[in-house]
Short mmCIF file of C-alpha atoms in Angstrom, two decimals:
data_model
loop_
_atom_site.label_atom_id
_atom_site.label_comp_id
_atom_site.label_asym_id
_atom_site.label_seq_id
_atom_site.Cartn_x
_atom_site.Cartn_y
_atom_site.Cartn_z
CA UNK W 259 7.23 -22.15 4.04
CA UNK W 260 4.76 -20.92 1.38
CA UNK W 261 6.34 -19.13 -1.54
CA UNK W 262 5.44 -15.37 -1.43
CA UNK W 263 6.65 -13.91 -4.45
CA UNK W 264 4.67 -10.81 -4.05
CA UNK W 265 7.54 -9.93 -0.85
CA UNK W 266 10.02 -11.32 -3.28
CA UNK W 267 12.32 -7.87 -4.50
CA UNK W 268 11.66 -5.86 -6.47
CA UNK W 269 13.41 -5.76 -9.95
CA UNK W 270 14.07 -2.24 -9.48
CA UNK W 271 16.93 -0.78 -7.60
CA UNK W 272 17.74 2.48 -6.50
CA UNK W 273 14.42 3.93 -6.96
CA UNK W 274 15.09 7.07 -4.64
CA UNK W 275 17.93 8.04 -7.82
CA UNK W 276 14.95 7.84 -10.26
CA UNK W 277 13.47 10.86 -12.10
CA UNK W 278 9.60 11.34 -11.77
CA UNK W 279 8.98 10.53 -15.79
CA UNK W 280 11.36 7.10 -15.22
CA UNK W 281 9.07 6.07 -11.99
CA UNK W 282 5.35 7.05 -13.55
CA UNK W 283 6.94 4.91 -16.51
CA UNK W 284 7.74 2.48 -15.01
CA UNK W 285 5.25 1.64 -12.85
CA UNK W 286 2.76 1.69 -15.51
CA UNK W 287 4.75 -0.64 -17.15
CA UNK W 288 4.55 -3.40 -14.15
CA UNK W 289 0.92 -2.05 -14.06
CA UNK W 290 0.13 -3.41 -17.43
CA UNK W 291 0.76 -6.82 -16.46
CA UNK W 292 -1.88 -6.93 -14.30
CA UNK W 293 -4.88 -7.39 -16.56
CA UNK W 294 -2.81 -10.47 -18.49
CA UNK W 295 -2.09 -12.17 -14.98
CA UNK W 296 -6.34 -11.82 -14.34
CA UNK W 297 -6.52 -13.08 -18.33
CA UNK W 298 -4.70 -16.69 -17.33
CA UNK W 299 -7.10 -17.36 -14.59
CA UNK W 300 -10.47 -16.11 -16.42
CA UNK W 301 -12.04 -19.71 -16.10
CA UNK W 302 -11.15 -19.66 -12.55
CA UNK W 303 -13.04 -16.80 -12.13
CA UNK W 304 -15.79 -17.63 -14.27
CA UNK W 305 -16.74 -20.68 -12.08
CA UNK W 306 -16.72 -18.35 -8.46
CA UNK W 307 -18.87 -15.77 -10.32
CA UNK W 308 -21.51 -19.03 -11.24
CA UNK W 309 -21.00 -20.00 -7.87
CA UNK W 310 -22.18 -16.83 -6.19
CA UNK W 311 -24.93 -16.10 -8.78
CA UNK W 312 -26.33 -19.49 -7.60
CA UNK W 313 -26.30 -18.55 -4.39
CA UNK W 314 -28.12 -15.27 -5.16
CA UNK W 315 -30.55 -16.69 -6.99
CA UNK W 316 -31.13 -19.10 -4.09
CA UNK W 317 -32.19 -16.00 -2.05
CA UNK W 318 -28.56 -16.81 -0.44
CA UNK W 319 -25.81 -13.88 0.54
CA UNK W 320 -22.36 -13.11 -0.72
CA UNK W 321 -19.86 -12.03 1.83
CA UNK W 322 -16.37 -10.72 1.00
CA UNK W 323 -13.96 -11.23 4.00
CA UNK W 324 -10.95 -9.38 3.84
CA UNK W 325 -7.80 -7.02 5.16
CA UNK W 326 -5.96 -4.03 3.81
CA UNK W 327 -6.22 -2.80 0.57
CA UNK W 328 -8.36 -6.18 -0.40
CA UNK W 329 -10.88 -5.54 2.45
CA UNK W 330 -11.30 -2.22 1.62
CA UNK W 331 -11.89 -2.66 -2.10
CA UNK W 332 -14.05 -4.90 -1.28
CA UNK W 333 -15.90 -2.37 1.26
CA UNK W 334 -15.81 0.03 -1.63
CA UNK W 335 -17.33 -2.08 -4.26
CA UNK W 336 -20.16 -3.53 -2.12
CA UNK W 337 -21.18 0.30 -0.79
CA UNK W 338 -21.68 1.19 -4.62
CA UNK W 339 -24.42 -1.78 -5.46
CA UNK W 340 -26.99 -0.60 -4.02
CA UNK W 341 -27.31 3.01 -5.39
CA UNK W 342 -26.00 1.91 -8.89
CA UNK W 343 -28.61 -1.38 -9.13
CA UNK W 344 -30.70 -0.85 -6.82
CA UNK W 345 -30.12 -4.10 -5.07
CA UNK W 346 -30.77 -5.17 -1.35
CA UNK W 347 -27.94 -3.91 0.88
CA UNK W 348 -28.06 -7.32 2.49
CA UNK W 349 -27.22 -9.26 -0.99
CA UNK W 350 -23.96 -8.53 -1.14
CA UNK W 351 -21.99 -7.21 2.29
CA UNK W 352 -18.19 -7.57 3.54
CA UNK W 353 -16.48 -8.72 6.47
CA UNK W 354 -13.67 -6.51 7.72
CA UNK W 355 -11.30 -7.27 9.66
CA UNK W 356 -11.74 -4.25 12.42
CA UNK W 357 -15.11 -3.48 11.17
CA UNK W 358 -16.72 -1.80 7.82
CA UNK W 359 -17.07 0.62 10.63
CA UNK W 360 -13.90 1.62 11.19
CA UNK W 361 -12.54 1.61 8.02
CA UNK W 362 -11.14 4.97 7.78
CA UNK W 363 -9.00 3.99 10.90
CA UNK W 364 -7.29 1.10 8.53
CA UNK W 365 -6.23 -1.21 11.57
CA UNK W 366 -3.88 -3.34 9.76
CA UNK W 367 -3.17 -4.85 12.93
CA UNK W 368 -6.42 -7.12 13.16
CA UNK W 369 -5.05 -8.92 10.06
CA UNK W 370 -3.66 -11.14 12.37
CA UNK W 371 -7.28 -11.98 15.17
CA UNK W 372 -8.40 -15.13 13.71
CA UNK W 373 -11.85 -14.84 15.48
CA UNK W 374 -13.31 -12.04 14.22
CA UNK W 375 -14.18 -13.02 11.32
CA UNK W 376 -16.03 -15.95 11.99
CA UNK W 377 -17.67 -14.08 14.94
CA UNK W 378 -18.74 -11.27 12.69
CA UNK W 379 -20.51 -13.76 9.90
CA UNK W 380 -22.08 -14.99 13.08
CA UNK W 381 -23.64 -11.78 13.96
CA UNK W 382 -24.91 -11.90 10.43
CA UNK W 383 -26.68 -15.06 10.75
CA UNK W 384 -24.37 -16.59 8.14
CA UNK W 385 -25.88 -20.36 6.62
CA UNK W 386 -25.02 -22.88 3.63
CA UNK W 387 -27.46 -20.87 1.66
CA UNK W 388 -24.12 -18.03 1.78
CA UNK W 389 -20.80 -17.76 0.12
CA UNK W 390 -17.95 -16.31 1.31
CA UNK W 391 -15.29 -15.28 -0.46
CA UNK W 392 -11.88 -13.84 1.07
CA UNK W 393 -9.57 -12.14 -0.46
CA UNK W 394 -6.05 -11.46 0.78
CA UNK W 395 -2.50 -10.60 -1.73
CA UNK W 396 -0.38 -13.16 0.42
CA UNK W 397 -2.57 -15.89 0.43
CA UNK W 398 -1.81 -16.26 3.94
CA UNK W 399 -3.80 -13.44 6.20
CA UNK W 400 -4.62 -15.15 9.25
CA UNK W 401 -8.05 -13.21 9.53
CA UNK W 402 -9.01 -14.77 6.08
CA UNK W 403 -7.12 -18.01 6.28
CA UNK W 404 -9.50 -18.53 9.61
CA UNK W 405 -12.64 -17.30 8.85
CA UNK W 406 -12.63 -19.83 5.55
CA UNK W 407 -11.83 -22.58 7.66
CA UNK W 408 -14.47 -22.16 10.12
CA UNK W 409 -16.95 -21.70 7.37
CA UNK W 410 -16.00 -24.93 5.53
CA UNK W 411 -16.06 -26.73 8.97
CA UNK W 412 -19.63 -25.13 9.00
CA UNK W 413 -20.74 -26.31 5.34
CA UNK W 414 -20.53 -22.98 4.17
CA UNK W 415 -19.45 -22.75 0.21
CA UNK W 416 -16.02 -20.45 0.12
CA UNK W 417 -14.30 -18.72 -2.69
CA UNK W 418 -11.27 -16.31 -2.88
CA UNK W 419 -9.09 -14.62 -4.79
CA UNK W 420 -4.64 -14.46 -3.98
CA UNK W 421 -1.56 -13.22 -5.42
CA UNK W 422 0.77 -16.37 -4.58
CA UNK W 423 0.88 -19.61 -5.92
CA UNK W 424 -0.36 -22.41 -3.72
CA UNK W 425 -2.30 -20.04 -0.96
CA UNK W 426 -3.24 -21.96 2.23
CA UNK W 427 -6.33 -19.66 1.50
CA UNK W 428 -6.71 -21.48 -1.49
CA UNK W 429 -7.09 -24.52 0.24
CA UNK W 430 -9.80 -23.93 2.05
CA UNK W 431 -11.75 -22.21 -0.80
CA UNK W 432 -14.04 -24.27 -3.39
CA UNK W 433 -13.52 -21.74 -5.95
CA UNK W 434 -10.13 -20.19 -5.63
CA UNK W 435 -8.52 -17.96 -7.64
CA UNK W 436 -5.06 -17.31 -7.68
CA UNK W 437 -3.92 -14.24 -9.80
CA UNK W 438 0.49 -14.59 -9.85
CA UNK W 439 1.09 -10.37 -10.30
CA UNK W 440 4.50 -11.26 -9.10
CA UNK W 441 6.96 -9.06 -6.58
CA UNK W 442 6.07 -5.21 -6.68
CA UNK W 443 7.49 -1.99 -7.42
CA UNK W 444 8.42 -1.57 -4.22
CA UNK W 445 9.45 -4.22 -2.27
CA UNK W 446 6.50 -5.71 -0.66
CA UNK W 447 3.94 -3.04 -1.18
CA UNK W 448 0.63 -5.18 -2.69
CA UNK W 449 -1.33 -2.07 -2.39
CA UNK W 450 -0.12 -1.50 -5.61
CA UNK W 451 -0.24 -3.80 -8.29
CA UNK W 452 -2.19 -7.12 -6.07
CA UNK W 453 -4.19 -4.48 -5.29
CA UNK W 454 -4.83 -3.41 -8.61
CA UNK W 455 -6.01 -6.71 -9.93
CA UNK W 456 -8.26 -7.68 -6.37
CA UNK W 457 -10.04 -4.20 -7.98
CA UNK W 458 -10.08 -5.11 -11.35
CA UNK W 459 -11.66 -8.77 -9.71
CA UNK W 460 -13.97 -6.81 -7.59
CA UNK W 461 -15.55 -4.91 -10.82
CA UNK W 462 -16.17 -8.28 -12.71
CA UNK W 463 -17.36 -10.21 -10.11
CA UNK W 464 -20.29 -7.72 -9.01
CA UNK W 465 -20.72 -6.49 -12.14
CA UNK W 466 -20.86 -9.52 -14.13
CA UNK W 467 -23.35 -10.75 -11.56
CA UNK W 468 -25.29 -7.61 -11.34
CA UNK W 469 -25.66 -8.31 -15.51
CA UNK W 470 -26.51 -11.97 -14.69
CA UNK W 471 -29.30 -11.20 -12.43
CA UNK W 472 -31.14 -8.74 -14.56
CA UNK W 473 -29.91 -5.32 -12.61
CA UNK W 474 -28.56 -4.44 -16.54
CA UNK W 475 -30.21 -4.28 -19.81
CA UNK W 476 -28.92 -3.37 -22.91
CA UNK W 477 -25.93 -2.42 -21.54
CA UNK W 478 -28.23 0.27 -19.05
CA UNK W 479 -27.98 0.78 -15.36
CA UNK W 480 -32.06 0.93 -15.94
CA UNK W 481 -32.85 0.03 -11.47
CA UNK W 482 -29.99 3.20 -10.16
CA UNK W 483 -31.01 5.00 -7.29
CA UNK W 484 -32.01 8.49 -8.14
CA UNK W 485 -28.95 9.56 -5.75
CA UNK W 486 -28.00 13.02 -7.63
CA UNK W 487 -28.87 15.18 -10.31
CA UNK W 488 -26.05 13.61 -12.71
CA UNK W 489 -27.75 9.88 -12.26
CA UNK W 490 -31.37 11.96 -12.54
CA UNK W 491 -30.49 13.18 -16.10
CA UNK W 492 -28.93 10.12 -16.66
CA UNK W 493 -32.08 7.75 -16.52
CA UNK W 494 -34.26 10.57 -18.00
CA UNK W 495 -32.37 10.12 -20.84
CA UNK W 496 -32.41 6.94 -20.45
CA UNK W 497 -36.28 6.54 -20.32
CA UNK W 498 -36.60 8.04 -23.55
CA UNK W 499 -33.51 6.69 -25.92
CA UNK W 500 -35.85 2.99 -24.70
CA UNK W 501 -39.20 4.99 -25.52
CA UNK W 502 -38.90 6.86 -28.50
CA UNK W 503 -42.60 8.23 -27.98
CA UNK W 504 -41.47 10.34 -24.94
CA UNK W 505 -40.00 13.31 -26.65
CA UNK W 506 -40.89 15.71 -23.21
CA UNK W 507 -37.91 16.04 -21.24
CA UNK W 508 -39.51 17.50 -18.34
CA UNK W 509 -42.42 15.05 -18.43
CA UNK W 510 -39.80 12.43 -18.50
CA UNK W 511 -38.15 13.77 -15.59
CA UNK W 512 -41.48 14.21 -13.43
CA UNK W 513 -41.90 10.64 -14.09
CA UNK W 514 -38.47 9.32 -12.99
CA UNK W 515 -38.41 11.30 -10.03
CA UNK W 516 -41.87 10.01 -9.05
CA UNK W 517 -41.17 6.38 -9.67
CA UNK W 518 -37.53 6.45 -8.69
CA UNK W 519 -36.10 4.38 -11.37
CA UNK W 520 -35.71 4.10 -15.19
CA UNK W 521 -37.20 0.21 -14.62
CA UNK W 522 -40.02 1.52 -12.10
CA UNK W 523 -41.00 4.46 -14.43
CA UNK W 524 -41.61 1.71 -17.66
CA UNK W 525 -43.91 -0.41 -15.38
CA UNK W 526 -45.73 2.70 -14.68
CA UNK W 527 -45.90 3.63 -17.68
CA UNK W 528 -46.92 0.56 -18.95
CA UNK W 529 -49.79 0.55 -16.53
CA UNK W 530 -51.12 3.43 -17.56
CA UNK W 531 -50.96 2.66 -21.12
CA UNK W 532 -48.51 5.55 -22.19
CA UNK W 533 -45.92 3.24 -23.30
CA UNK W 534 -46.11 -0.09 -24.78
#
């Protein structure tokens, strides 16, 4: 039997007897240990993100697979890509278990079909130019646990990321990651601090490769979508802190909103001989 010390107890008792500045002090305290647990495994990481920016580059796909709070991080994460770097939806996509479709409905119970997955990536035309990469707190998530063995029977390149030592997951992952966060506040609940670091994981992995693969420069979101009026005065502002000769805000603006993004403006620009 796998150790599982995230449903090991908690090292808190009698938390109902608690005052609400003893719990919100507490649990920040376990929370703070989550970003040192993520610190220890940093190369681990390092190597999946390579992995996956290969892929990318390869005009390959990245797929998250996941349950729960995992799955729906993930979800989360890949439905902000687009808009913020103004990537192909296709690039970067998740497998739920249930569906992406039903996510509000949270149908923990699917956890456990160990067909789904595979069938889904199917749908998706999934090949050995793709990576998938599943994430699950136990380790041991049947939906997960299945789908990465079907792909590696396939030839497909897997990652993932766990809470427990030793994961079966693991095993059938070239690039696993396994992030110890240890048992939880409460007993059992990995929606709280697994969860936290499978979000914290989530945020480096796409944004580290959305750096890698020139979405970023400088440290500027320069391809967002022009979504809302914050992100419109946003790359306006943008546009000219990069071109110091456009001092018209409103001509600035014009320009974005015709082009569509701080990146696509420049090139204009640039072909019309306004900027350099």
């Amino acid at each position: 039997m796998t150790l599982r010390l995230t449903e090991q107890p908690s090292k808190y008792r009698h938390l109902e007897k608690k005052s609400v500045d003893e719990l919100v002090t507490l649990i920040n305290q376990e929370d703070q240990t989550v970003p040192l647990a993520i610190q220890k495994v940093l190369p681990d990481l390092a190597r999946l993100i390579e992995a996956i920016e290969e892929k990318l580059r390869n005009g390959g796909r990245m797929f998250y697979c996941g349950c729960g709070t995992g799955g729906h991080l993930a979800v989360d994460d890949v439905l902000e890509l687009p808009n913020t770097y103004g990537i192909d939806p296709e690039m970067i996509q998740c497998v739920l278990a249930g569906g992406v479709e039903n996510l509000v409905l949270d149908l923990e119970e699917k956890e456990d079909d160990t067909e789904e997955g595979w069938q889904t990536l199917e749908s998706k035309h999934i090949s050995q130019k793709d990576i998938v990469v599943g994430i699950s707190a136990s380790g041991t998530t049947p939906y997960v646990l299945a789908t990465l063995k079907k792909c590696k029977e396939n030839g497909i390149t897997t990652g993932s990321f766990v809470n427990n030592p030793d994961a079966p997951i693991s095993k059938y992952s070239d690039y696993p990651v396994e992030v110890i966060t240890g048992p939880e506040f409460v007993t059992g609940s990995t929606r709280m601090k697994a969860g936290t670091s499978q979000k914290l994981i989530c945020d480096m992995i796409s944004t580290t490769l959305m750096i890698r693969l020139g979405r970023v420069e400088d440290n500027m979101m320069v391809n967002a979508n022009l979504i809302n009026d914050k992100v419109i005065d946003r790359s306006v502002r943008m546009l000219m802190e990069r071109n110091p000769e456009l001092l018209d805000y409103d001509y600035c603006k014009k320009m974005i909103e015709k082009c569509g993004s701080v990146k696509k403006t420049e090139a204009y620009l640039k072909q019309q001989q306004i900027i350099k």
